Amino acid sequence: MSKSAVANDQFHNVREVTAKMKTTLDQSLFLFLLFCVSGIAVSGQTFVPAQVTSGNPPKSEKKNAGSPELEEIKQHLREQQKEINQLRAMILEQSRLIENLKDPGALPRDQTAVTPNYDVSAAPPKDDVELRLGKLEEQSKKASAAIEKNRLGTIGFNGDLRMQYDSIYGLINNSANINNPAILGNELSSRQRIRFRLRFGVSGKIGSEVFTGTFTGTGEKRTDREFEWGFRLSSGSLTSPVSPNPVLTDFYSRKPFALDRAYVAWRPRPFPGLKIIAGKFEPNWSRTEMTIDNDLQVEGIGETYTRDIKNAFLKNVTLSAWQLPILERGSTFVRNADGTVNLTESRRNGRDLALFGGQIQSRFALSPNTSLTVSLANLHFANTDAINPVQVFGSQLQLPVTVTVPSGGGGPAQTLTGVALISRELLLSGNGNLGLSNSTNAAVNRNGLLSSGFNLVDLITQVDFKKFRHSPFTFIFNYVRNTKTRDVIAAGPAGGDVLLSNNEGDGIWAEFRLQNLRKTRGPEIGDPVRGDLLLGYTFLRIEKDAVLSGFNWDDLVHPSDVKAHRIFFAYTVDPRVTFNITTLFNRRLNGLLGPFRTTPPGSLDREVVRLQFDTVFKF
């Protein structure tokens, strides 16, 4: 039972004693008034003159002096006075005990606060007090269990609001130069815009406690609830899976705010360390934004099993797997020249797109202050060869259209070409199911389909150095290799197919982070404290087909075929408010037209600089 509960019990005892004391005082006052009235009455009787006989008092005077009524009143007054003194002593003792409960240092550790008896010379037995406290504690546990059983259990709210000033300098298009048509590239004006991100989530846990591992360093058991659920709403374009950042523009139009996360998770009691999650959720494996953007919420099923190892070197092993559908395509029928159905092509065009994969992760203790985490994953994007990339202009998809007008009326046949603009929402909301994507940066064959498949072998190593507790240092190295790059099919001079060698399948991400943490946080490093600093640097190099560029870091001006440097600075203004500055330097690896088309010599190819100022409010 908590000390506040004991103090509350003592307070109720004081109230009962005070009420009884008031009753006693009322009775005493009544007896006192009765005594005064009786005295007046007696005085009136003795005031009557009578004959005095020498040597003998009057009979009436003798009778009144020894009146039993007066003696009884005096006796009651004496008893009441004694009881008042006892009650006063009890109140003083109760006040002392309450003060002791408020200040734990006022009592010795082996002394138990007890409620005194009405007789101040004797205190109630210690066992009786402990019994009462035990009963109250048991009742409290039963009440808590009943509430959790009949409701949704613990419910938490979370979210954040980020305001961002985003500017981009050095943009160049790949059209013919207006001053020299023999080269490509024209300078574009810089972009200055304000963006925001708003997220609000609700989560809860129900069921009994399940063992999930041990805390690093202390060795204490870590537990969690058997079932977990949650959902989150987020701002951002409804058709972009990686950008929750609406721009403050478009004549003050309303901004989208939709479901971003919805999941349930289960930790089976017979298998400690296993977690199964289903729905729309944050990826359940370790990664960097070279392969998966941090804002991407995948959809499907994921499994994670973690096991702590009681070994001086190997500390933990975690296994992860996932089965994530990307696009459900409606079955189509492709006919042969004779009108029959081509089953092979029909199955190919009707295949669903999905992401399957698994990861093994191990954490090692290189020294008491240095740890190494190694993760090896395989991400297999199934049936991406059915994706047809298209160019995106705002909210419209630009599709080439060719129309043949037959001859007639004396005129010759004509072939007309043009562009059809189709709303992205129409094609990506499930109505069209055409497999269109804005991943235009990957290599494309002459038929408009992606030339490569995507099976990514992803290796991540992370070193954490914590010799200086308030200045931890982290180094992350990520190497990715696409094992399904294929040569690009291009149109030859005579109209035939030409194969262009494709070795664009590697990606590198190297990141350094140095923190300067305030020493006011206490013995453990936990939540942010005002004055915390973070300085980071990232170098990355992504070849054209190293990753599926529609899902990786969207702040890159070029999602692949790019080399970039990022400098990051963060300052904690308040435990829930952070100020960030990010500078990103982008440059193409192979010129304006990429590695599979020749960029004319002398074409413009400049570095693009992106500068972002963020203020993040967490709640």
PDB file of N, CA and C in Angstrom, residues 56-57 67 112 160 290 303 310 394 401 429 446 465 494-495 559:
ATOM      1  N   ASN A  56     -27.246  25.519  65.218  1.00  0.00           N
ATOM      2  CA  ASN A  56     -27.750  24.563  64.222  1.00  0.00           C
ATOM      3  C   ASN A  56     -28.083  25.281  62.915  1.00  0.00           C
ATOM      4  N   PRO A  57     -27.550  24.870  61.744  1.00  0.00           N
ATOM      5  CA  PRO A  57     -27.893  25.497  60.471  1.00  0.00           C
ATOM      6  C   PRO A  57     -29.306  25.154  60.057  1.00  0.00           C
ATOM      7  N   SER A  67     -26.425  18.123  48.081  1.00  0.00           N
ATOM      8  CA  SER A  67     -27.388  17.683  47.070  1.00  0.00           C
ATOM      9  C   SER A  67     -26.757  16.669  46.110  1.00  0.00           C
ATOM     10  N   THR A 112       6.946   1.418  11.818  1.00  0.00           N
ATOM     11  CA  THR A 112       5.715   1.417  11.054  1.00  0.00           C
ATOM     12  C   THR A 112       4.741   2.413  11.654  1.00  0.00           C
ATOM     13  N   ASP A 160       3.119  14.574 -33.349  1.00  0.00           N
ATOM     14  CA  ASP A 160       4.056  15.678 -33.483  1.00  0.00           C
ATOM     15  C   ASP A 160       3.579  16.606 -34.591  1.00  0.00           C
ATOM     16  N   MET A 290      18.332   5.023 -47.408  1.00  0.00           N
ATOM     17  CA  MET A 290      18.799   4.693 -48.748  1.00  0.00           C
ATOM     18  C   MET A 290      17.873   3.685 -49.408  1.00  0.00           C
ATOM     19  N   GLU A 303       6.890 -10.437 -38.862  1.00  0.00           N
ATOM     20  CA  GLU A 303       7.223 -11.246 -37.688  1.00  0.00           C
ATOM     21  C   GLU A 303       8.617 -10.881 -37.193  1.00  0.00           C
ATOM     22  N   LYS A 310      23.153 -14.503 -22.843  1.00  0.00           N
ATOM     23  CA  LYS A 310      23.993 -14.255 -21.672  1.00  0.00           C
ATOM     24  C   LYS A 310      25.425 -14.671 -21.990  1.00  0.00           C
ATOM     25  N   GLY A 394       2.734  17.723 -61.261  1.00  0.00           N
ATOM     26  CA  GLY A 394       1.759  18.068 -60.224  1.00  0.00           C
ATOM     27  C   GLY A 394       0.955  16.854 -59.833  1.00  0.00           C
ATOM     28  N   VAL A 401      -0.093   9.402 -76.275  1.00  0.00           N
ATOM     29  CA  VAL A 401      -1.245   8.848 -76.991  1.00  0.00           C
ATOM     30  C   VAL A 401      -0.992   8.983 -78.492  1.00  0.00           C
ATOM     31  N   SER A 429      -5.904   4.718 -56.833  1.00  0.00           N
ATOM     32  CA  SER A 429      -6.863   4.478 -55.754  1.00  0.00           C
ATOM     33  C   SER A 429      -7.493   3.104 -55.824  1.00  0.00           C
ATOM     34  N   ARG A 446      12.836   0.126 -73.922  1.00  0.00           N
ATOM     35  CA  ARG A 446      12.165   0.896 -74.970  1.00  0.00           C
ATOM     36  C   ARG A 446      10.657   0.673 -74.977  1.00  0.00           C
ATOM     37  N   PHE A 465      29.797   4.139 -29.469  1.00  0.00           N
ATOM     38  CA  PHE A 465      30.903   4.370 -28.536  1.00  0.00           C
ATOM     39  C   PHE A 465      30.408   5.296 -27.430  1.00  0.00           C
ATOM     40  N   ALA A 494      18.968   1.153 -86.701  1.00  0.00           N
ATOM     41  CA  ALA A 494      18.099   0.623 -87.753  1.00  0.00           C
ATOM     42  C   ALA A 494      16.736   0.215 -87.216  1.00  0.00           C
ATOM     43  N   GLY A 495      16.434   0.620 -85.963  1.00  0.00           N
ATOM     44  CA  GLY A 495      15.132   0.280 -85.399  1.00  0.00           C
ATOM     45  C   GLY A 495      15.130  -0.998 -84.606  1.00  0.00           C
ATOM     46  N   PRO A 559      16.412  10.630 -56.647  1.00  0.00           N
ATOM     47  CA  PRO A 559      16.326   9.475 -55.741  1.00  0.00           C
ATOM     48  C   PRO A 559      17.347   8.389 -56.004  1.00  0.00           C
TER      49      PRO A 559
END
